mmCIF file of C-alpha atoms in Angstrom:
data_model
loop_
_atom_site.group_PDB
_atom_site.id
_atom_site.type_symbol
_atom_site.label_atom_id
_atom_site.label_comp_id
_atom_site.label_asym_id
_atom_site.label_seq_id
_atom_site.Cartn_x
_atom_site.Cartn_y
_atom_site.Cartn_z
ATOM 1 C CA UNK F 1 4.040 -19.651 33.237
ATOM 2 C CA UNK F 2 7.090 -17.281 32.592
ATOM 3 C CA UNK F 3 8.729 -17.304 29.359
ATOM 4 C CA UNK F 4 11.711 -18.298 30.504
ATOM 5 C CA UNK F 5 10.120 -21.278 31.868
ATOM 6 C CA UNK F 6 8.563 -22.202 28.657
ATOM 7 C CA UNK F 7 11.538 -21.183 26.453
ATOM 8 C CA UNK F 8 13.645 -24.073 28.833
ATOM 9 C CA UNK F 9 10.793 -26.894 28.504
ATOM 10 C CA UNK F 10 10.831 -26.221 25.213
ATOM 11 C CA UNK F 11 14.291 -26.436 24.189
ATOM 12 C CA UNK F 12 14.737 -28.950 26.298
ATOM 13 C CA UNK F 13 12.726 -31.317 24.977
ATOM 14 C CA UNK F 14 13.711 -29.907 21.181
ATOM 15 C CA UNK F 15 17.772 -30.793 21.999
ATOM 16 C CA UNK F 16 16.736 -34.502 23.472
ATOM 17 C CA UNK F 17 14.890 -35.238 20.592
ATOM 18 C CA UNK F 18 17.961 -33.349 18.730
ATOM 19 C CA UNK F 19 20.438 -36.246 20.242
ATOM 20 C CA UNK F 20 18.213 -39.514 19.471
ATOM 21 C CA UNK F 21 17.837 -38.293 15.919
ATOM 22 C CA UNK F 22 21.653 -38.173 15.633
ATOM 23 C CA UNK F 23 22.121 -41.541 17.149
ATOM 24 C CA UNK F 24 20.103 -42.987 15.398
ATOM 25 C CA UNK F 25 21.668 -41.537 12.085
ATOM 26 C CA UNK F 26 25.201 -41.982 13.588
ATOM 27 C CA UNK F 27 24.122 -45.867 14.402
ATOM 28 C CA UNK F 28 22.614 -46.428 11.140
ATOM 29 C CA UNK F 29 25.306 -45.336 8.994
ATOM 30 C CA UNK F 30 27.970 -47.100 10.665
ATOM 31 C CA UNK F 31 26.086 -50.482 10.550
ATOM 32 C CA UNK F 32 25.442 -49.828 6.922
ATOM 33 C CA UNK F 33 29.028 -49.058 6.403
ATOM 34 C CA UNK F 34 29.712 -52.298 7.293
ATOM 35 C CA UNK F 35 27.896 -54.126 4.523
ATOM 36 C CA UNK F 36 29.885 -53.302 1.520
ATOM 37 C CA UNK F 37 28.815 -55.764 -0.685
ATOM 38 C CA UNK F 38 25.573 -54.023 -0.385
ATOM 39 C CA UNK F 39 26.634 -50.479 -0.187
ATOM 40 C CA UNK F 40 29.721 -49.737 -1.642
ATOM 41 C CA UNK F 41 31.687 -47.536 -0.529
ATOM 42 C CA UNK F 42 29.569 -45.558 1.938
ATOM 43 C CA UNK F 43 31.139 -42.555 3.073
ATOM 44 C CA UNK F 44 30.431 -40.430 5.901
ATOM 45 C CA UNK F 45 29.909 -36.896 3.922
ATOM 46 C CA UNK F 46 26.373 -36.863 3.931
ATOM 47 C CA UNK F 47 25.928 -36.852 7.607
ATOM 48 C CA UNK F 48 28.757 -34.357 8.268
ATOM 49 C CA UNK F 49 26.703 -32.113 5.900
ATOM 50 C CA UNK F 50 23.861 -32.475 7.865
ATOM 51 C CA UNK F 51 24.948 -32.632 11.474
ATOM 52 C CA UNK F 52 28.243 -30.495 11.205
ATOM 53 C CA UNK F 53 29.358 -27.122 10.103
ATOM 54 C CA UNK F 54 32.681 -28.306 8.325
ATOM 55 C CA UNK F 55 33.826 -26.830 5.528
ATOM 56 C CA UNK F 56 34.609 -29.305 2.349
ATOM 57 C CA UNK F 57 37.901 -29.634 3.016
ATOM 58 C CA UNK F 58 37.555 -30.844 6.245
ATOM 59 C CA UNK F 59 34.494 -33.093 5.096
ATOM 60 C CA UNK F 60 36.973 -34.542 2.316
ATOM 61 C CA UNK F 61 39.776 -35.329 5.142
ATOM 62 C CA UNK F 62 37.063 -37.161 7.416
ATOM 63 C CA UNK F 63 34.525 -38.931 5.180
ATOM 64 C CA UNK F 64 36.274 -42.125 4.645
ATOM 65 C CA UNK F 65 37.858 -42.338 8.295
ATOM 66 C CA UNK F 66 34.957 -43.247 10.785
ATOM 67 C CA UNK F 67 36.631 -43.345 14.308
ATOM 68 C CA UNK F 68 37.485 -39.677 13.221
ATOM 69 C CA UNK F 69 33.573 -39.073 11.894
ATOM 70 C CA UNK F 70 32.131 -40.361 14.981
ATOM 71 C CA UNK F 71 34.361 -38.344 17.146
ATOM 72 C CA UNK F 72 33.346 -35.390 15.239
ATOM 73 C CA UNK F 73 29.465 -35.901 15.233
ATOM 74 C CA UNK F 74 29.291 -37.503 19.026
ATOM 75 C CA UNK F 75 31.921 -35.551 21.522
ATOM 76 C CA UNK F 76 33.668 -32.689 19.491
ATOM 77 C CA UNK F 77 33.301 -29.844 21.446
ATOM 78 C CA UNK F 78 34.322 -27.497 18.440
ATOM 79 C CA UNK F 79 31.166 -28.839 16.245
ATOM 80 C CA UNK F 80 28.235 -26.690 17.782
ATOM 81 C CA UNK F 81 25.953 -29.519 17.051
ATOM 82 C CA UNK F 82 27.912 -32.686 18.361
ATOM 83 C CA UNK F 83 25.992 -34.808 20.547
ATOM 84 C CA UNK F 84 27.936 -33.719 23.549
ATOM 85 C CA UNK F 85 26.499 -30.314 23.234
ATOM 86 C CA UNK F 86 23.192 -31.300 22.467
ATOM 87 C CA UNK F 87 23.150 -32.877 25.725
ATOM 88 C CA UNK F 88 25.071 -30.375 27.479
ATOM 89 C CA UNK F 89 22.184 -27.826 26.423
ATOM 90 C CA UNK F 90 19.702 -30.208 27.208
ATOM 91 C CA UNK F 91 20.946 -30.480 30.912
ATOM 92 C CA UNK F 92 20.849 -26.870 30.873
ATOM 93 C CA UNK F 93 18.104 -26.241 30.249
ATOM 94 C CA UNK F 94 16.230 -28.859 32.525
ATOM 95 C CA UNK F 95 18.960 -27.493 35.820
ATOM 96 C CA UNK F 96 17.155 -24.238 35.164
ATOM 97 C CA UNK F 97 13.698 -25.665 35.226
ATOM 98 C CA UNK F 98 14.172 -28.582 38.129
ATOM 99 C CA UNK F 99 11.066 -27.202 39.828
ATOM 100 C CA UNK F 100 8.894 -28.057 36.891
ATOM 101 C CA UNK F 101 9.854 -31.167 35.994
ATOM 102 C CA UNK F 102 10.160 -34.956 37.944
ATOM 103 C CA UNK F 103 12.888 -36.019 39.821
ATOM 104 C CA UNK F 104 12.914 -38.866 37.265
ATOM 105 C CA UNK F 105 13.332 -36.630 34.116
ATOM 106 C CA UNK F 106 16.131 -34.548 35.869
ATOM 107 C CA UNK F 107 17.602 -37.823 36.735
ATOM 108 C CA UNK F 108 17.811 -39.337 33.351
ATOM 109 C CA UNK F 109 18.945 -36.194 31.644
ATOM 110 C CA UNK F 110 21.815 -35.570 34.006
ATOM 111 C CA UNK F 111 22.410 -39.278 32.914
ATOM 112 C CA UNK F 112 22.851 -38.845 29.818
ATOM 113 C CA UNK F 113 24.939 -36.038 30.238
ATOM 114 C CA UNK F 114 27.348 -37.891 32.469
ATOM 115 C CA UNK F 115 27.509 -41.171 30.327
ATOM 116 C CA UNK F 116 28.322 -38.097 27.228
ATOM 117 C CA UNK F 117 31.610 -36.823 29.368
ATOM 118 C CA UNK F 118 32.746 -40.210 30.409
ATOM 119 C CA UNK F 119 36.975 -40.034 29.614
ATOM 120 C CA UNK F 120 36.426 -43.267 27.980
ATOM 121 C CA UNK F 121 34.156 -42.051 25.011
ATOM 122 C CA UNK F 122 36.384 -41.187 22.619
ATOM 123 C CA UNK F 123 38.615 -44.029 22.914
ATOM 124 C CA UNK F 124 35.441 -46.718 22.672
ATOM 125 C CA UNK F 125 34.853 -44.369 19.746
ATOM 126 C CA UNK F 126 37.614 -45.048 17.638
ATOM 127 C CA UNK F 127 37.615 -48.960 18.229
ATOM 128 C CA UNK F 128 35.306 -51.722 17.975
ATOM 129 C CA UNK F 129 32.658 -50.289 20.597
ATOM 130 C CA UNK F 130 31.707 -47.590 18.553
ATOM 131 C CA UNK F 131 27.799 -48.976 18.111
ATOM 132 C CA UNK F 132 27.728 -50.313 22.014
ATOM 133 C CA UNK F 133 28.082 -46.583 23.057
ATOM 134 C CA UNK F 134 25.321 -45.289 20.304
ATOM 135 C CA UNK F 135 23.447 -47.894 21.406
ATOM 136 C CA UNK F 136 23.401 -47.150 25.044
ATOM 137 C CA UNK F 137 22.894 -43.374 24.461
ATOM 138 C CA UNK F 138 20.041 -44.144 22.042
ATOM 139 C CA UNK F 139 19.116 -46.396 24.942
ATOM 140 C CA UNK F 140 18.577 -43.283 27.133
ATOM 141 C CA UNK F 141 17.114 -40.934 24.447
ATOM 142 C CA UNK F 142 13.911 -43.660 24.382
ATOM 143 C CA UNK F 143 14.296 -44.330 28.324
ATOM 144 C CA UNK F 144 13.701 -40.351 28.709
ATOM 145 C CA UNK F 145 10.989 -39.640 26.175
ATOM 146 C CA UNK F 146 9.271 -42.648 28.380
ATOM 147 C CA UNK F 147 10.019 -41.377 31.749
ATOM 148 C CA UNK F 148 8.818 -38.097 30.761
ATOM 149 C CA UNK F 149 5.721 -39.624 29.073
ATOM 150 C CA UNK F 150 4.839 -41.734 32.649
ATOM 151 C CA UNK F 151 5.892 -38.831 34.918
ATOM 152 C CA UNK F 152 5.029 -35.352 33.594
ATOM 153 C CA UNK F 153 1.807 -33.818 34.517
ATOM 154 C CA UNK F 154 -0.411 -32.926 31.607
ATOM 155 C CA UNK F 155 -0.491 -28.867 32.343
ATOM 156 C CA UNK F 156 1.244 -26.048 30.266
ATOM 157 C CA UNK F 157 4.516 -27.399 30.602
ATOM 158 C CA UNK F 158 3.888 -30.467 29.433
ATOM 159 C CA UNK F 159 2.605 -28.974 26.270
ATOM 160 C CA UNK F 160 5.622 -27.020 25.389
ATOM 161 C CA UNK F 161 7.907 -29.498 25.818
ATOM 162 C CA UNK F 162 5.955 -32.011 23.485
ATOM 163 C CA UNK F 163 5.739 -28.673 20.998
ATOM 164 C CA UNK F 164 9.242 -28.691 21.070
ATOM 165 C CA UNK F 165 9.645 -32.885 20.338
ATOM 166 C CA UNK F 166 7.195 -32.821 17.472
ATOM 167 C CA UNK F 167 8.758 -29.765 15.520
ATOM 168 C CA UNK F 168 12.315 -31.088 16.182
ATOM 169 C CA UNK F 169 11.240 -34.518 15.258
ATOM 170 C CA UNK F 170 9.406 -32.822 11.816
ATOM 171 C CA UNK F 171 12.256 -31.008 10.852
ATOM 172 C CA UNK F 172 14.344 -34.063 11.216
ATOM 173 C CA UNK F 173 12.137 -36.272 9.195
ATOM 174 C CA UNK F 174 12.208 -32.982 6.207
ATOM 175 C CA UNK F 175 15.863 -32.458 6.287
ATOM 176 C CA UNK F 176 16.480 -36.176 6.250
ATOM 177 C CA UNK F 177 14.572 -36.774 3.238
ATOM 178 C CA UNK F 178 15.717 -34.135 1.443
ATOM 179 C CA UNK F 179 19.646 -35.585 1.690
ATOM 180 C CA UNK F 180 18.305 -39.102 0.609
ATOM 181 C CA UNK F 181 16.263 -38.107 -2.805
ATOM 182 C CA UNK F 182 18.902 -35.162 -3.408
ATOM 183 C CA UNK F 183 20.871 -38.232 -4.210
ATOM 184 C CA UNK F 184 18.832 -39.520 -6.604
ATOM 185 C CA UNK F 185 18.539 -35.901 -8.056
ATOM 186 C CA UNK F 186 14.358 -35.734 -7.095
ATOM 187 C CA UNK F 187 14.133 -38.350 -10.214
ATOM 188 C CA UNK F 188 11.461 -40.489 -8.994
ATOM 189 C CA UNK F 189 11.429 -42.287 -11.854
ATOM 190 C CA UNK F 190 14.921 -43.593 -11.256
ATOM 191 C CA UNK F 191 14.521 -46.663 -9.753
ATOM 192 C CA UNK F 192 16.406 -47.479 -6.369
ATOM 193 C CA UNK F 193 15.693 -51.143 -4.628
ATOM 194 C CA UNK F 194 14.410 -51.331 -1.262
ATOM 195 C CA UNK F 195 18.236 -51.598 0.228
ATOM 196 C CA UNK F 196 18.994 -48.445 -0.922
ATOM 197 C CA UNK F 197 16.009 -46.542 0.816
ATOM 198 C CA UNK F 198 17.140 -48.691 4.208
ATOM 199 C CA UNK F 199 19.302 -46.303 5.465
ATOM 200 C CA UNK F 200 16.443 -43.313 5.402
ATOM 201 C CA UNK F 201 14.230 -45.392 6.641
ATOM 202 C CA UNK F 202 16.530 -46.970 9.465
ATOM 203 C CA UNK F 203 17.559 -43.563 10.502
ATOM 204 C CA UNK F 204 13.521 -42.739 11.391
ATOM 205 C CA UNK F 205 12.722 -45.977 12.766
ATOM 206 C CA UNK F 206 10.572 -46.978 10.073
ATOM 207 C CA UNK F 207 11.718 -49.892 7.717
ATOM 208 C CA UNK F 208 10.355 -52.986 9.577
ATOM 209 C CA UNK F 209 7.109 -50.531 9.089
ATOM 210 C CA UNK F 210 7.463 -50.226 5.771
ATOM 211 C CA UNK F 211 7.700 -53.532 4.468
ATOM 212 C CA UNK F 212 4.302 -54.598 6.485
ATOM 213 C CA UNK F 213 2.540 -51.453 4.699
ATOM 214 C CA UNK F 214 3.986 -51.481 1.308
ATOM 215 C CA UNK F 215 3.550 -54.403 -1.154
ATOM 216 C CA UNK F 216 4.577 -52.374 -4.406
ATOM 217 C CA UNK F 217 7.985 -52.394 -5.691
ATOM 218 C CA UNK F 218 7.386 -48.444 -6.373
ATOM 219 C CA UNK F 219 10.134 -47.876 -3.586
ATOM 220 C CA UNK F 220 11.156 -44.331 -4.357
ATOM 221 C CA UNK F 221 7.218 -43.123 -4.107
ATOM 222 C CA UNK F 222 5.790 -45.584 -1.145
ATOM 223 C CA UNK F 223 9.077 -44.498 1.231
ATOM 224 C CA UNK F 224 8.048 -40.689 0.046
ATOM 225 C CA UNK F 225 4.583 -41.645 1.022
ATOM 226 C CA UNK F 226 5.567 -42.822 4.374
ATOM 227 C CA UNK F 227 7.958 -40.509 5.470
ATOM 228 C CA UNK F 228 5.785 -37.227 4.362
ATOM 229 C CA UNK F 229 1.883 -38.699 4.603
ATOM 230 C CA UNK F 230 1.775 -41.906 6.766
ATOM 231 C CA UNK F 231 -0.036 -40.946 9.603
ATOM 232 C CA UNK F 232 0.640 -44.060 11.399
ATOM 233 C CA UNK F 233 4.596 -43.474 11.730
ATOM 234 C CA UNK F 234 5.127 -41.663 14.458
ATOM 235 C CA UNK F 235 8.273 -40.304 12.222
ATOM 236 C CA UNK F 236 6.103 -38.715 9.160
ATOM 237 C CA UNK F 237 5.886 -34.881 8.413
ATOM 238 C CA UNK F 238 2.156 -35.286 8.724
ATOM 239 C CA UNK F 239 1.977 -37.280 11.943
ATOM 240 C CA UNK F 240 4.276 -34.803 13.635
ATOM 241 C CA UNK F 241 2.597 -31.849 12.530
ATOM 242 C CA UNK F 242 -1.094 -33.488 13.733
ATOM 243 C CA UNK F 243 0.422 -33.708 16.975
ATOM 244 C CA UNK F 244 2.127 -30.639 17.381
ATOM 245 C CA UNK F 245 -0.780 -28.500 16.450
ATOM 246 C CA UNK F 246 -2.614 -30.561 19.817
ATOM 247 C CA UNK F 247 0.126 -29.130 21.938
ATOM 248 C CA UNK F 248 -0.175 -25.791 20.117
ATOM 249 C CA UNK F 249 -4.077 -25.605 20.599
ATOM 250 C CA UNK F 250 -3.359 -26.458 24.645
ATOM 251 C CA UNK F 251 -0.859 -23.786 24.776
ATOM 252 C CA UNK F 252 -2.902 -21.176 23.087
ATOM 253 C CA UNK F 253 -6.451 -22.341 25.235
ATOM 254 C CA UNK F 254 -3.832 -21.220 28.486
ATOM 255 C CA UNK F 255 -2.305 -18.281 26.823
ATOM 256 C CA UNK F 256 -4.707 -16.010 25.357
ATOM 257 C CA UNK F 257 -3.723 -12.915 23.582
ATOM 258 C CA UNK F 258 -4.329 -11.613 20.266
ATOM 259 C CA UNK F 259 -1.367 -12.655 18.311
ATOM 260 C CA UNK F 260 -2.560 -16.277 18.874
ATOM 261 C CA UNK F 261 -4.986 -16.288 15.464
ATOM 262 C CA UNK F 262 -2.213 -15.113 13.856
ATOM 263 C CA UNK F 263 0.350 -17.741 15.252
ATOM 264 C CA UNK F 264 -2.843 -20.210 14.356
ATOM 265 C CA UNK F 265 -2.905 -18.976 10.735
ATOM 266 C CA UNK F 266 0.724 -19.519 10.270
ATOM 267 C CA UNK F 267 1.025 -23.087 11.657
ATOM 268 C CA UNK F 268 -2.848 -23.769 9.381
ATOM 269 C CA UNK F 269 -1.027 -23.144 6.228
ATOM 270 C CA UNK F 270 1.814 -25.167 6.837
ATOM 271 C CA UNK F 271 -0.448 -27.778 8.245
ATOM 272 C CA UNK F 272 -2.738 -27.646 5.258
ATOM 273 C CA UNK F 273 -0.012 -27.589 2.957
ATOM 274 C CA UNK F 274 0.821 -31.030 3.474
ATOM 275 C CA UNK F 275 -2.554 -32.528 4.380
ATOM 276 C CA UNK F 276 -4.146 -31.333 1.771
ATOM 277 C CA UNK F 277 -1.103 -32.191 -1.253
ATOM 278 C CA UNK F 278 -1.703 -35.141 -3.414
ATOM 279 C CA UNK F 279 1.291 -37.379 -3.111
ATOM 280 C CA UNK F 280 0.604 -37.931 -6.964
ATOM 281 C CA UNK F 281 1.500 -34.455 -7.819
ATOM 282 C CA UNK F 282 4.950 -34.519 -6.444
ATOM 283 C CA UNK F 283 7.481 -35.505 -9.231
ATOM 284 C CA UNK F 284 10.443 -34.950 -10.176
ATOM 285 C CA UNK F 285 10.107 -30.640 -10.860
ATOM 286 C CA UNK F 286 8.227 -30.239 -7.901
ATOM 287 C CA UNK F 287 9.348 -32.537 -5.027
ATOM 288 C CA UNK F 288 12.467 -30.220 -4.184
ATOM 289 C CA UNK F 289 10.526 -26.900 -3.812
ATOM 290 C CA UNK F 290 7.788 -28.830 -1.950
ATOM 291 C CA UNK F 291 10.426 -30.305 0.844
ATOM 292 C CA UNK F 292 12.429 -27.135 1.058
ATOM 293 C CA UNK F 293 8.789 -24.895 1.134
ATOM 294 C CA UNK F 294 7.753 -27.087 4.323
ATOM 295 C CA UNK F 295 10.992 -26.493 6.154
ATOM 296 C CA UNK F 296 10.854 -23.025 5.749
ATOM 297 C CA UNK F 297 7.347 -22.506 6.740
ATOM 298 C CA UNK F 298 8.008 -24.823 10.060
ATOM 299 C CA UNK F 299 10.884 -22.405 10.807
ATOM 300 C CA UNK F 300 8.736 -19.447 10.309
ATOM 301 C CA UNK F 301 6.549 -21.131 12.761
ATOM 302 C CA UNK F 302 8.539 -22.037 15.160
ATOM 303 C CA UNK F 303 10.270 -18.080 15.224
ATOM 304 C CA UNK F 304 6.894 -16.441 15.333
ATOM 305 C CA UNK F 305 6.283 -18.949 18.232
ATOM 306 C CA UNK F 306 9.408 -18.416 19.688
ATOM 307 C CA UNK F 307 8.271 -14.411 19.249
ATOM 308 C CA UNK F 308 5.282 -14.935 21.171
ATOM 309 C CA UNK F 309 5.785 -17.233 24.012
ATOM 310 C CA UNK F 310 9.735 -16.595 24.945
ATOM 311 C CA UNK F 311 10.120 -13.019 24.029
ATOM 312 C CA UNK F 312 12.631 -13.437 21.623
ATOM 313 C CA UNK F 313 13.478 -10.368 19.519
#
């Protein structure tokens, strides 16, 4: 397979998984913005932080006006990571690759993209149809990773594209975390009720989960536990990486070359370093450095992949 061709089925898959993580986030936040008796007064800042580049200023001017936020996160064309150019990227990428993938998964991308530029979305936007149009783009985020699941053939291609869900879908799951206990300060020992970990766990798909798994009140560990070491949610740092080092096995078995042990080796120690931590170690000195340690070891990963397979510089 040429590079190019895997660098595309990649990032394709990598920006669609990009734009159901942000709906789901956007979606979340506004529904829990509605329940002020529970929540206060919920701002938008912390997912500007994470899903824009603006400066605090600007954060300041747009936190408590949501109309503005969603605009801002969904179809700003001036925020690099705005839905709208996730999905333009995403169609992109699959145009250049058409020959590679179904007719179905072209279809449903270009369908996104289409329901993205609709004149109408910005207006629905700032009213009372805000969560109808999340809901139907989050809608087609899960109708795509099915249609590709049902359609794809299970060759190379197939492999890098899944690569690229489970890493985006890791780093996700780490940076998300991180915002939610960087509010607490790491203090585990602080102790937050089950209504204030819903919006994490909402945003990953992952509370209804949770309360059939957990039966301790020990919130601020067992959602820890879940997000980082469940292996049965699909959403956990430990499920993703299980299932990306499949794909990455499948792509080395039909690429080999001598850089793959080291590529192996790199991915093993990130791998290792969260199946083999004891949750009971993490506290409140050491949770921090262990959250931002795994993000920065995926990103090595995923640039010495990147190295490898795509010739990148």
């Amino acid at each position: 397979m040429l590079s190019r061709i895997a660098d595309a089925l990649y990032w394709m898959n990598r920006y669609m998984e990009r734009a159901g993580g942000l709906c789901r986030v956007a979606a979340t936040h506004y529904v829990q913005a509605l329940d002020k008796d529970v929540n206060g007064s919920l701002t938008w800042k912390p997912v500007l932080e994470t899903f824009t580049t603006c400066g605090a200023n600007e954060i300041i001017a747009l936190e408590h006006n949501t109309g503005a936020s969603l605009r801002k996160l969904i179809t700003d064309p001036n925020n690099n990571n705005s839905l709208k150019m996730i999905v333009g990227r995403a169609r992109e990428n699959a145009r250049g690759v058409q020959d590679h993938i179904t007719k179905e998964v072209w279809e449903e991308v270009n369908a996104i993209y289409h329901l993205m530029n609709q004149p109408s979305v910005d207006q629905r936007l700032m009213s009372y149809e805000a969560l109808e149009v999340l809901d139907a783009i989050t809608r087609h985020t899960v109708l795509y990773n099915g249609v590709t699941d049902i359609t794809m053939s299970r060759g190379l291609g197939w492999n890098f594209m899944n690569l690229g869900k489970y890493v985006e879908r890791c780093l996700e799951t780490i940076v998300l975390t991180n915002k939610e206990y960087q509010r607490i300060n790491y203090d585990l020992d602080n102790v937050q009720d089950i209504m204030q970990w819903r919006y994490l766990l909402m945003s990953l798909s992952g509370y209804e989960l949770h309360l059939k798994t957990y039966r301790t009140a020990n919130y601020n560990s067992n959602v820890l536990h879940q997000v980082l070491f469940n292996d049965n949610f699909p959403h956990s740092v430990a499920h993703t990486l299980g299932r990306a080092e499949r794909r990455l096995q499948e792509v080395i078995r039909g690429n080999p070359m001598a850089e793959n042990a080291a590529l192996t080796r790199c991915f093993g120690r990130l791998s290792s370093k969260v199946r083999y931590t004891d949750p009971e170690t993490l506290n409140n000195a050491s949770l921090q450095q262990f959250l931002e340690e795994i993000r920065q070891d995926l990103q090595e990963f995923t640039l010495q992949l990147s190295r490898q397979f795509f010739s990148y510089v």
